[in-house]
PDB file of N, CA, C and O in Angstrom:
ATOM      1  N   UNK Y   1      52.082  34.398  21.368  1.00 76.00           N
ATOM      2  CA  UNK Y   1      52.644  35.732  21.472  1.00 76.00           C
ATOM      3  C   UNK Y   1      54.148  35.597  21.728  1.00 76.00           C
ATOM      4  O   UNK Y   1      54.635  35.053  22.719  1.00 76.00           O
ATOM      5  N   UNK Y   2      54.858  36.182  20.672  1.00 87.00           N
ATOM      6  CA  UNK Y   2      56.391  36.206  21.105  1.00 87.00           C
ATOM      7  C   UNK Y   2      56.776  37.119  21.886  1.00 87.00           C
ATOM      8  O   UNK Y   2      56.236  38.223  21.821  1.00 87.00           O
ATOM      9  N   UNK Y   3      58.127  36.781  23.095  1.00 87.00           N
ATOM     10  CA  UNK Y   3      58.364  37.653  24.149  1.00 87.00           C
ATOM     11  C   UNK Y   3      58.409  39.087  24.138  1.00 87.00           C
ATOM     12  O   UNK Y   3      58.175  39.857  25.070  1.00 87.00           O
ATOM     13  N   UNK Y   4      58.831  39.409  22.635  1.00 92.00           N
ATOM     14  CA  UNK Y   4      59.464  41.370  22.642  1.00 92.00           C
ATOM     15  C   UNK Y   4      58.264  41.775  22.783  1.00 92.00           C
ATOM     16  O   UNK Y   4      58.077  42.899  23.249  1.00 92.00           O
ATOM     17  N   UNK Y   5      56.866  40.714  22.309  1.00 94.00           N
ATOM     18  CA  UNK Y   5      55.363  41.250  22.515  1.00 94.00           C
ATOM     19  C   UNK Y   5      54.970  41.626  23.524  1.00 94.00           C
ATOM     20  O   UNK Y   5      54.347  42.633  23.864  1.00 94.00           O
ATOM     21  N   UNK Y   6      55.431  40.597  24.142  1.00 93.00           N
ATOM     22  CA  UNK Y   6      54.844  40.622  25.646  1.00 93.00           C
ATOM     23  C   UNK Y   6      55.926  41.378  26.389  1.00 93.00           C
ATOM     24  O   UNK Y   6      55.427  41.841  27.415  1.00 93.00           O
ATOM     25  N   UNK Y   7      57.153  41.674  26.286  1.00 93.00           N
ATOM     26  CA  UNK Y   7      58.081  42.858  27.052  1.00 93.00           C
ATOM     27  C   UNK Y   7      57.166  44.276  26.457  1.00 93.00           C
ATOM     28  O   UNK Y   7      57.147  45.124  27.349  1.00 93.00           O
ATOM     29  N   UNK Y   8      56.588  44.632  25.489  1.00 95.00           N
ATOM     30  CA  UNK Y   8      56.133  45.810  24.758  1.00 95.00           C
ATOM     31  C   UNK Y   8      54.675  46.107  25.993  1.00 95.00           C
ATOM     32  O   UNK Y   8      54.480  47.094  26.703  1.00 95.00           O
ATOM     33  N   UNK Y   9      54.196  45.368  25.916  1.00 95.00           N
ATOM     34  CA  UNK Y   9      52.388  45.476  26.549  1.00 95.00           C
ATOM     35  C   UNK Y   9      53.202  45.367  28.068  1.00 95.00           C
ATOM     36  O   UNK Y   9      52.596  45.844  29.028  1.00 95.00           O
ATOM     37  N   UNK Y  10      54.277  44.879  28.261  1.00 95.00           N
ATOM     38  CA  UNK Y  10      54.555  45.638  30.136  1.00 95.00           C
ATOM     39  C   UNK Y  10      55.012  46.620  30.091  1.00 95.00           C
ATOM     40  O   UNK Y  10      54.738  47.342  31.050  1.00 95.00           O
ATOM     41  N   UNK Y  11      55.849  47.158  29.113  1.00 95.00           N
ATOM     42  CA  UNK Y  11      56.348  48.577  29.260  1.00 95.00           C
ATOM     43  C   UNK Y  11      55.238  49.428  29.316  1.00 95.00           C
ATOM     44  O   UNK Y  11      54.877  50.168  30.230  1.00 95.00           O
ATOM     45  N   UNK Y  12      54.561  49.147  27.803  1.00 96.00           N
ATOM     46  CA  UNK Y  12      53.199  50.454  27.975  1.00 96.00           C
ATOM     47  C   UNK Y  12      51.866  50.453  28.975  1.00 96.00           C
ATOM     48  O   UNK Y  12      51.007  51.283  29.271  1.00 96.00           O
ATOM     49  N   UNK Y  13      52.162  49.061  29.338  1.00 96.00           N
ATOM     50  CA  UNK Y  13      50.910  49.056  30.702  1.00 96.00           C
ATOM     51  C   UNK Y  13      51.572  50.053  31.998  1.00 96.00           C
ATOM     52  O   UNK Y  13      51.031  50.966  32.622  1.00 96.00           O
ATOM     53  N   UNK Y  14      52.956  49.476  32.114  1.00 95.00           N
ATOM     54  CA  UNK Y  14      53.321  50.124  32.789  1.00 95.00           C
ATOM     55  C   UNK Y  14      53.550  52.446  32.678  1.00 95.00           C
ATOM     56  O   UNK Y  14      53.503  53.363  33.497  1.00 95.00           O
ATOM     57  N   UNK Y  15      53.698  52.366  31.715  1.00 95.00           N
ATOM     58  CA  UNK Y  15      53.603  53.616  31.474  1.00 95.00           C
ATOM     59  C   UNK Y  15      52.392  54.270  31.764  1.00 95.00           C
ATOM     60  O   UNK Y  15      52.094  55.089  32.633  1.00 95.00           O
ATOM     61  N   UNK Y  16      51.798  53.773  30.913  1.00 96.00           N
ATOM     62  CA  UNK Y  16      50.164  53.997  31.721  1.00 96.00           C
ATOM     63  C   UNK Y  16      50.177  54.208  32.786  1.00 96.00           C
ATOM     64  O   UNK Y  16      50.261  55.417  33.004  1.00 96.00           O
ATOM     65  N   UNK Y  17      50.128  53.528  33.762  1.00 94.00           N
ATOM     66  CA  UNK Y  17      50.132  53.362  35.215  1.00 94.00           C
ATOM     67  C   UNK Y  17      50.606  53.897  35.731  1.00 94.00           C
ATOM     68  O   UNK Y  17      50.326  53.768  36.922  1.00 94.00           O
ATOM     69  N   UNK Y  18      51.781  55.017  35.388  1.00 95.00           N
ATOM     70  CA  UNK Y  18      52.823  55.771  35.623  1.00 95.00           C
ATOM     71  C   UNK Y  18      53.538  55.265  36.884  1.00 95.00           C
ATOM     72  O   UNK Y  18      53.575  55.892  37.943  1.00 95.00           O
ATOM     73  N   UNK Y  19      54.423  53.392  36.540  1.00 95.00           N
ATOM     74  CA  UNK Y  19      54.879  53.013  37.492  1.00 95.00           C
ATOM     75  C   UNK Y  19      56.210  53.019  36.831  1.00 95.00           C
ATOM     76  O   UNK Y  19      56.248  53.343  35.644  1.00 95.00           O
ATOM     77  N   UNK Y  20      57.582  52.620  37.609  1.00 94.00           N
ATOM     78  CA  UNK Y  20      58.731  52.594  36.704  1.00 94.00           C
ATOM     79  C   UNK Y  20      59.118  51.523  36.866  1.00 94.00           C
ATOM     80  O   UNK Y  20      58.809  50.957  37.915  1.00 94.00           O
ATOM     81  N   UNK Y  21      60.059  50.744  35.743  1.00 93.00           N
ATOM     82  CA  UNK Y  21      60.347  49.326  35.983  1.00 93.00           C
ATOM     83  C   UNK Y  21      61.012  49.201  36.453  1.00 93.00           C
ATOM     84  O   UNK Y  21      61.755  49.035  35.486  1.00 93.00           O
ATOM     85  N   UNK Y  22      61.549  49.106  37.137  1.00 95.00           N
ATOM     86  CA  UNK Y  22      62.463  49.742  38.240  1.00 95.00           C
ATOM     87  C   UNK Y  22      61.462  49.073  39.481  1.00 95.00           C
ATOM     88  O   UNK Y  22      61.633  48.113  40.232  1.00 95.00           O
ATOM     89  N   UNK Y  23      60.747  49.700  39.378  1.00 94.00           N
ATOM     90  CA  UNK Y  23      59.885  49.299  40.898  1.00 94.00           C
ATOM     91  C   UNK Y  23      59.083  47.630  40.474  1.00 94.00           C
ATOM     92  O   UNK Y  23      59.018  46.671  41.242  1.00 94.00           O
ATOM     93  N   UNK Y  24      58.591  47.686  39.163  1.00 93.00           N
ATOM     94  CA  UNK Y  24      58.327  46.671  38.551  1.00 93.00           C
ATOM     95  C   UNK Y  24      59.267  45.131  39.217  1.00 93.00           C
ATOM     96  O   UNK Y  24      59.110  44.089  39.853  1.00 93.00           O
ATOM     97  N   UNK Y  25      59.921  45.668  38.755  1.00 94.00           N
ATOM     98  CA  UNK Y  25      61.548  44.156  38.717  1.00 94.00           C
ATOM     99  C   UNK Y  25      61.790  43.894  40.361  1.00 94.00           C
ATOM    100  O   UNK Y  25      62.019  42.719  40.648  1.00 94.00           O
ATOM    101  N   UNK Y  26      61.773  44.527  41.091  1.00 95.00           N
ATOM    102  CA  UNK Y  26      61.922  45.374  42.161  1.00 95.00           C
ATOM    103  C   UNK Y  26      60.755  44.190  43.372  1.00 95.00           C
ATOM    104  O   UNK Y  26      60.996  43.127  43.945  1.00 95.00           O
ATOM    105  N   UNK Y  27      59.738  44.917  43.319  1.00 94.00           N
ATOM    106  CA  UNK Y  27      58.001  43.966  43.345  1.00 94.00           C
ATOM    107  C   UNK Y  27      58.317  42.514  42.761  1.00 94.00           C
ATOM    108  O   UNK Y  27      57.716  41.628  43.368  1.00 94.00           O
ATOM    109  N   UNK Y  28      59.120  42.084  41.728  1.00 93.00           N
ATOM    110  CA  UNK Y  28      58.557  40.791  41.692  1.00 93.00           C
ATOM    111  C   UNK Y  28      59.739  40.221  41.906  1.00 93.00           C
ATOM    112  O   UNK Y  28      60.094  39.178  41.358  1.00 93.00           O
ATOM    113  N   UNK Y  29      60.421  40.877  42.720  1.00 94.00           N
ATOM    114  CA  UNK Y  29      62.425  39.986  43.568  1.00 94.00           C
ATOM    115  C   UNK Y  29      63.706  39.891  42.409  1.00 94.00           C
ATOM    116  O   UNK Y  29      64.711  39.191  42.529  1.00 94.00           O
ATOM    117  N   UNK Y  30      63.448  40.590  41.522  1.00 95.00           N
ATOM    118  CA  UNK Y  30      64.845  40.360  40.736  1.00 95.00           C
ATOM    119  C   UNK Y  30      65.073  41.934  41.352  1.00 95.00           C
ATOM    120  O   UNK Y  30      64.298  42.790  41.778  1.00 95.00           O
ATOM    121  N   UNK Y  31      66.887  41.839  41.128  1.00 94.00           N
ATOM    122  CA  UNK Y  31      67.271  42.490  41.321  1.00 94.00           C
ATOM    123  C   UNK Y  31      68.220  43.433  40.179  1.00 94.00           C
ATOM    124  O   UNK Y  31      69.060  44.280  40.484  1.00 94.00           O
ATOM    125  N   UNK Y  32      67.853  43.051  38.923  1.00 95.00           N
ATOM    126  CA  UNK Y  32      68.433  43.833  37.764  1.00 95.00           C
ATOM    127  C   UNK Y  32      66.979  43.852  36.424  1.00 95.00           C
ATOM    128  O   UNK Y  32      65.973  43.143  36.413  1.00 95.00           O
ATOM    129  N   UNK Y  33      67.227  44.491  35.836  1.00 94.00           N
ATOM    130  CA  UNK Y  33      66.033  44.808  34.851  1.00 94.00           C
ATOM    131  C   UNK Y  33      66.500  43.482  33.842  1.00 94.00           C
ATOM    132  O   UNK Y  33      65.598  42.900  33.239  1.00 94.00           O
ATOM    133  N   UNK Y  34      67.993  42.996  33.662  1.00 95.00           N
ATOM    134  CA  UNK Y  34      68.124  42.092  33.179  1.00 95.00           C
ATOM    135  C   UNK Y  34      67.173  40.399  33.377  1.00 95.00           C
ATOM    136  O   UNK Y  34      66.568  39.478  32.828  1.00 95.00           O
ATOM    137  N   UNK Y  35      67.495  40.776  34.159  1.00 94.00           N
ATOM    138  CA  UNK Y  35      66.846  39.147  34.904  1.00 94.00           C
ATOM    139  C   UNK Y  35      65.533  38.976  34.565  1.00 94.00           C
ATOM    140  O   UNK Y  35      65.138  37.960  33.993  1.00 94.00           O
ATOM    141  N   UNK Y  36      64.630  40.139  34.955  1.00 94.00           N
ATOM    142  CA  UNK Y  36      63.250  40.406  34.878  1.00 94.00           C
ATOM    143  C   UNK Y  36      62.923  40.535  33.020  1.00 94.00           C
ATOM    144  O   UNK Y  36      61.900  40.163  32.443  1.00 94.00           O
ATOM    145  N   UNK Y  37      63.615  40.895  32.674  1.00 93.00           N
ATOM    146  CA  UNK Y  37      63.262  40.841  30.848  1.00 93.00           C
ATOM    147  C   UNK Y  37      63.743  39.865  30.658  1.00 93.00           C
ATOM    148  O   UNK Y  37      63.333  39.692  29.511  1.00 93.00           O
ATOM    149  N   UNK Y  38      64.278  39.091  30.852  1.00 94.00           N
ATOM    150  CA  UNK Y  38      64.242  37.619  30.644  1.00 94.00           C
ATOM    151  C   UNK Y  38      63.559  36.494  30.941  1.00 94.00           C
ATOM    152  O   UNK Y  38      63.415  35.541  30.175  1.00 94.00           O
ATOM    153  N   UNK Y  39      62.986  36.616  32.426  1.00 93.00           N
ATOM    154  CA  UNK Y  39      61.854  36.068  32.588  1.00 93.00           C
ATOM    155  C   UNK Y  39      60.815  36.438  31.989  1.00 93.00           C
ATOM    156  O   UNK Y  39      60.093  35.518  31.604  1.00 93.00           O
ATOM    157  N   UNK Y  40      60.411  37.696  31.726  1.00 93.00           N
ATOM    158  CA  UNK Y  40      59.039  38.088  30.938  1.00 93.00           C
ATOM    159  C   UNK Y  40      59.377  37.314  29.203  1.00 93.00           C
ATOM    160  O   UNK Y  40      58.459  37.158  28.397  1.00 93.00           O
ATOM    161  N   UNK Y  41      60.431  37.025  28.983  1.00 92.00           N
ATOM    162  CA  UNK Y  41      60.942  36.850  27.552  1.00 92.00           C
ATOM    163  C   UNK Y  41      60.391  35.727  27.074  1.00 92.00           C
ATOM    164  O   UNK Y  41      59.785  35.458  26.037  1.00 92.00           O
ATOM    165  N   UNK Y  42      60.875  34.813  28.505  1.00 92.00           N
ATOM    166  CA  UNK Y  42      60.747  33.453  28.355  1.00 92.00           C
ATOM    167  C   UNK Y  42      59.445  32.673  29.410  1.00 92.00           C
ATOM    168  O   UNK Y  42      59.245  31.518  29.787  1.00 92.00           O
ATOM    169  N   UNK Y  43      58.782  33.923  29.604  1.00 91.00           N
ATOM    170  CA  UNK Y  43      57.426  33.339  30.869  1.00 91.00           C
ATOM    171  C   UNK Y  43      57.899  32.938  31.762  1.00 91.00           C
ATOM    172  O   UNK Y  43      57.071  32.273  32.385  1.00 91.00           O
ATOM    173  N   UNK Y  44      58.840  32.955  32.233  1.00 90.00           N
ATOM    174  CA  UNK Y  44      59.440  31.837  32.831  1.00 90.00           C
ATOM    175  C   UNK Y  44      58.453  32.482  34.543  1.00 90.00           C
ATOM    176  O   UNK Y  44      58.342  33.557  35.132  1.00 90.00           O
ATOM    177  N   UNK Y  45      58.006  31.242  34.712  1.00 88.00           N
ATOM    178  CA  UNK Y  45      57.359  30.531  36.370  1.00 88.00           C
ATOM    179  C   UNK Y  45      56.156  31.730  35.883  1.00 88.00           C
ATOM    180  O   UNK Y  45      55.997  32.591  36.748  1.00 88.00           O
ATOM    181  N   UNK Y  46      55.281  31.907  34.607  1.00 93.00           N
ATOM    182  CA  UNK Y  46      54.247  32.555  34.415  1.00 93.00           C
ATOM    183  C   UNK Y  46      54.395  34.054  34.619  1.00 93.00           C
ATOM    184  O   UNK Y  46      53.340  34.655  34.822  1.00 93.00           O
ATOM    185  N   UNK Y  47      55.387  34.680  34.603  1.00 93.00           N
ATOM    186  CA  UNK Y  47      55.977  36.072  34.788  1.00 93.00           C
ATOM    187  C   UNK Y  47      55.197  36.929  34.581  1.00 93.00           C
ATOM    188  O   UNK Y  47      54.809  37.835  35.318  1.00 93.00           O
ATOM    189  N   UNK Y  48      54.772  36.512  32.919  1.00 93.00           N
ATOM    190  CA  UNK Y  48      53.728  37.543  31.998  1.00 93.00           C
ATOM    191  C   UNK Y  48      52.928  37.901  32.833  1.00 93.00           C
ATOM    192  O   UNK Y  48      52.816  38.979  33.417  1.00 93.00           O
ATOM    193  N   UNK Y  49      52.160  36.662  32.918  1.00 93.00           N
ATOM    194  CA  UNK Y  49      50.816  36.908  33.590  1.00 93.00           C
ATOM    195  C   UNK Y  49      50.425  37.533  34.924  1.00 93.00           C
ATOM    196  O   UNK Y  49      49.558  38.274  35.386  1.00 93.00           O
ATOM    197  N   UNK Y  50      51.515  36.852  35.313  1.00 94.00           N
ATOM    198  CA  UNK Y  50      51.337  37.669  36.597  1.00 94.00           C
ATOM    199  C   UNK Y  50      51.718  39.381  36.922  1.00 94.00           C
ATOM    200  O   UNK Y  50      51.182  40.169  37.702  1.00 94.00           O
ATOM    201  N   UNK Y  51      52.728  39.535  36.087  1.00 94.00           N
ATOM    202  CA  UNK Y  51      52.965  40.934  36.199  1.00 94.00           C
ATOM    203  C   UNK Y  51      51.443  41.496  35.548  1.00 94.00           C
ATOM    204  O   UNK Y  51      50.553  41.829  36.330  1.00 94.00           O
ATOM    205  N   UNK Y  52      51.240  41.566  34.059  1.00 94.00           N
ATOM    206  CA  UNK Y  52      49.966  41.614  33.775  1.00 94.00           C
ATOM    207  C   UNK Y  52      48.773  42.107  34.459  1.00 94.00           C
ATOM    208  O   UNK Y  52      48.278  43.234  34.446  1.00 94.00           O
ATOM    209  N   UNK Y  53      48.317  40.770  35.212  1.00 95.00           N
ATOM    210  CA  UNK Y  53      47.564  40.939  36.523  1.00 95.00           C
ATOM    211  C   UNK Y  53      47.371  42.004  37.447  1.00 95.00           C
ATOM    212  O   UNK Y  53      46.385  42.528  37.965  1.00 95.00           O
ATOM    213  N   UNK Y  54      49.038  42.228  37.522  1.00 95.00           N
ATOM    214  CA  UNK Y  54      49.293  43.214  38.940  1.00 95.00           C
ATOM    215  C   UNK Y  54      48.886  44.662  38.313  1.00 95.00           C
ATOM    216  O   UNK Y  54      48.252  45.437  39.029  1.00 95.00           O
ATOM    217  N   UNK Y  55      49.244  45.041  36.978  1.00 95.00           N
ATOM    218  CA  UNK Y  55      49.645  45.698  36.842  1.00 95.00           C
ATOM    219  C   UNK Y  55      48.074  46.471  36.237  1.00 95.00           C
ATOM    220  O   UNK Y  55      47.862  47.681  36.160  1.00 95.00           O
ATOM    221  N   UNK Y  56      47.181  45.417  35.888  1.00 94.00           N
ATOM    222  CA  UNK Y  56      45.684  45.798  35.776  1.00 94.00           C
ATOM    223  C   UNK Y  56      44.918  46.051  37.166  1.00 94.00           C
ATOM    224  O   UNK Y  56      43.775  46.492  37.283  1.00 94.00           O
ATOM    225  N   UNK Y  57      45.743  45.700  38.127  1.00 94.00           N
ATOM    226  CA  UNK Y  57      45.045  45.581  39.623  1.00 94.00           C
ATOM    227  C   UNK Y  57      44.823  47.030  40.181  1.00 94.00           C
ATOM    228  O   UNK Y  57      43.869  47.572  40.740  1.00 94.00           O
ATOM    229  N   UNK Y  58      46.024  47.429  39.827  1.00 87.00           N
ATOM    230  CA  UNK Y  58      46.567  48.819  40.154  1.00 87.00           C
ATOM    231  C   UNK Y  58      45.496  50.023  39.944  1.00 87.00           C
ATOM    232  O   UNK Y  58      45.822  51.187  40.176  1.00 87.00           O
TER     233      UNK Y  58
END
């Protein structure tokens, strides 16, 4: 799965959920939406998944 894939399925999970990314980026310690779409871009330290996770937890 390439990253814009996996940035797409957090936005609309998140929409769903009616959470904002904002609070998203926020919850997992970055402090700009930049940082955080870059880690989701690049998985970086399993990002995807874990946001993912959280975001099905909910």
């Amino acid at each position: 799965m390439k990253g814009k894939e996996r940035l797409k399925i957090i936005k609309s999970k998140a929409i769903l959920k009616e959470i904002r990314l904002k609070d998203l980026y926020i919850h997992f310690g970055y402090t700009s939406y930049e940082g955080f779409k870059m880690a989701i871009l690049e998985n970086r330290k399993n990002r995807y998944y874990e946001t993912l996770e959280f975001l099905e937890n909910i």
